[in-house]
Coordinates of C-alpha atoms in Angstrom, one line a residue:
V1 CA 93.4 73.3 115.3
Q2 CA 93.3 74.7 111.2
L3 CA 91.3 78.3 111.0
Q4 CA 90.3 78.7 106.9
A5 CA 89.7 82.1 106.6
S6 CA 87.2 83.0 103.0
G7 CA 85.3 85.7 101.3
G8 CA 88.7 88.3 100.0
G9 CA 88.5 89.8 96.2
L10 CA 88.3 93.2 94.6
V11 CA 86.1 95.5 95.1
Q12 CA 85.5 99.2 94.9
A13 CA 85.9 101.9 96.9
G14 CA 82.1 102.2 98.8
G15 CA 81.8 98.3 98.2
S16 CA 81.2 95.5 100.8
L17 CA 82.8 91.7 101.3
R18 CA 82.4 89.8 103.8
L19 CA 85.2 87.5 105.1
S20 CA 84.7 84.4 107.3
C21 CA 86.9 82.0 109.3
V22 CA 86.4 78.6 110.2
A23 CA 88.5 77.0 113.2
S24 CA 88.5 73.3 112.8
G25 CA 90.1 70.1 114.8
S26 CA 90.3 69.3 118.0
I27 CA 89.1 72.4 120.3
F28 CA 87.8 72.6 123.6
S29 CA 87.4 76.4 123.8
I30 CA 87.7 79.4 121.7
N31 CA 88.1 82.8 123.8
A32 CA 89.3 85.5 121.5
M33 CA 88.6 85.0 117.7
G34 CA 89.8 88.4 115.4
W35 CA 91.0 89.8 112.5
Y36 CA 94.2 91.3 111.3
R37 CA 95.6 92.5 108.2
Q38 CA 98.6 93.0 106.5
A39 CA 99.8 95.5 103.9
P40 CA 102.7 95.7 102.0
G41 CA 105.5 97.3 103.2
K42 CA 103.6 97.6 107.0
Q43 CA 103.3 95.5 109.8
R44 CA 100.7 93.7 110.7
E45 CA 97.8 95.8 112.4
L46 CA 95.0 94.2 114.3
V47 CA 91.1 95.1 112.6
A48 CA 88.9 94.0 115.2
I49 CA 88.5 91.6 117.9
I50 CA 85.7 90.0 119.4
L51 CA 85.1 88.3 123.4
S52 CA 82.1 87.0 125.5
G53 CA 82.8 90.4 127.3
G54 CA 82.2 92.7 123.6
T55 CA 84.1 93.4 120.6
N56 CA 87.2 96.2 119.9
Y57 CA 87.7 98.3 116.7
A58 CA 91.0 99.8 115.1
D59 CA 90.0 103.5 115.0
S60 CA 90.0 103.6 110.9
V61 CA 87.6 100.8 110.8
M62 CA 85.4 102.1 113.5
G63 CA 81.9 102.6 112.3
R64 CA 82.6 101.0 108.7
F65 CA 83.3 97.4 109.9
T66 CA 81.3 94.8 112.1
I67 CA 82.9 91.2 113.7
S68 CA 81.3 88.8 114.7
R69 CA 81.0 85.2 115.8
D70 CA 79.3 81.7 115.5
N71 CA 80.3 79.7 118.6
A72 CA 78.4 77.3 117.4
A73 CA 80.5 76.6 114.5
N74 CA 83.8 77.8 115.8
T75 CA 83.4 80.8 113.0
V76 CA 84.5 84.8 113.0
Y77 CA 83.2 86.5 110.8
L78 CA 84.3 90.8 109.6
Q79 CA 81.3 92.5 107.3
M80 CA 83.2 95.5 106.2
N81 CA 81.5 98.1 104.4
N82 CA 81.9 101.3 102.9
L83 CA 85.7 100.3 102.2
R84 CA 88.5 102.5 101.2
P85 CA 92.4 101.5 98.9
E86 CA 93.5 102.2 102.3
D87 CA 92.1 99.1 104.0
T88 CA 93.9 96.4 100.9
A89 CA 96.0 94.0 102.5
V90 CA 96.3 90.3 103.6
Y91 CA 93.1 89.7 106.4
L92 CA 94.5 87.1 108.4
C93 CA 92.2 85.7 111.4
N94 CA 93.1 84.5 114.9
A95 CA 91.4 82.3 117.5
A96 CA 92.8 82.3 121.5
V97 CA 91.9 78.2 121.2
R98 CA 92.1 75.5 124.2
R99 CA 92.6 72.4 123.2
T100 CA 91.5 70.2 125.9
A101 CA 90.3 71.2 129.7
W102 CA 93.6 71.3 130.5
S103 CA 95.4 73.1 127.3
P104 CA 97.2 76.4 128.3
Q105 CA 95.4 78.3 125.5
T106 CA 97.1 78.6 122.1
N107 CA 97.0 81.7 119.3
Y108 CA 96.4 80.1 116.2
W109 CA 96.1 81.6 112.9
G110 CA 94.9 81.5 109.2
Q111 CA 96.2 81.8 106.4
G112 CA 94.5 85.3 104.7
T113 CA 92.5 86.2 102.3
L114 CA 93.3 89.2 100.8
V115 CA 90.9 92.1 99.9
T116 CA 91.8 94.8 97.2
V117 CA 89.9 97.9 96.5
S118 CA 90.3 100.1 93.7
S119 CA 89.6 103.5 93.7

């Protein structure tokens, strides 16, 4: 299973970006899909996660970021509005995948995409 993230870049404060992450390979089902971020010198933190039952966001992005998914395309999106310099980080996608009906659920990570917000 591979996760390919895209959509990062350089944006001014107040601007917007949309991240995408596509899961491919031997996939039977995907439970949770999410976005994490890691800034230089800081620990990785959860940004947003989406499951069949709903979504959850970090307090710092609530009201500015929106996570969504296209189950048919095994894709998760992160719409980021009103970006702030403190949002600068490498954004990584994560998916909890079953490769077959009998496989255990396994977490897979994408390679990350860099988001830089200038002030």
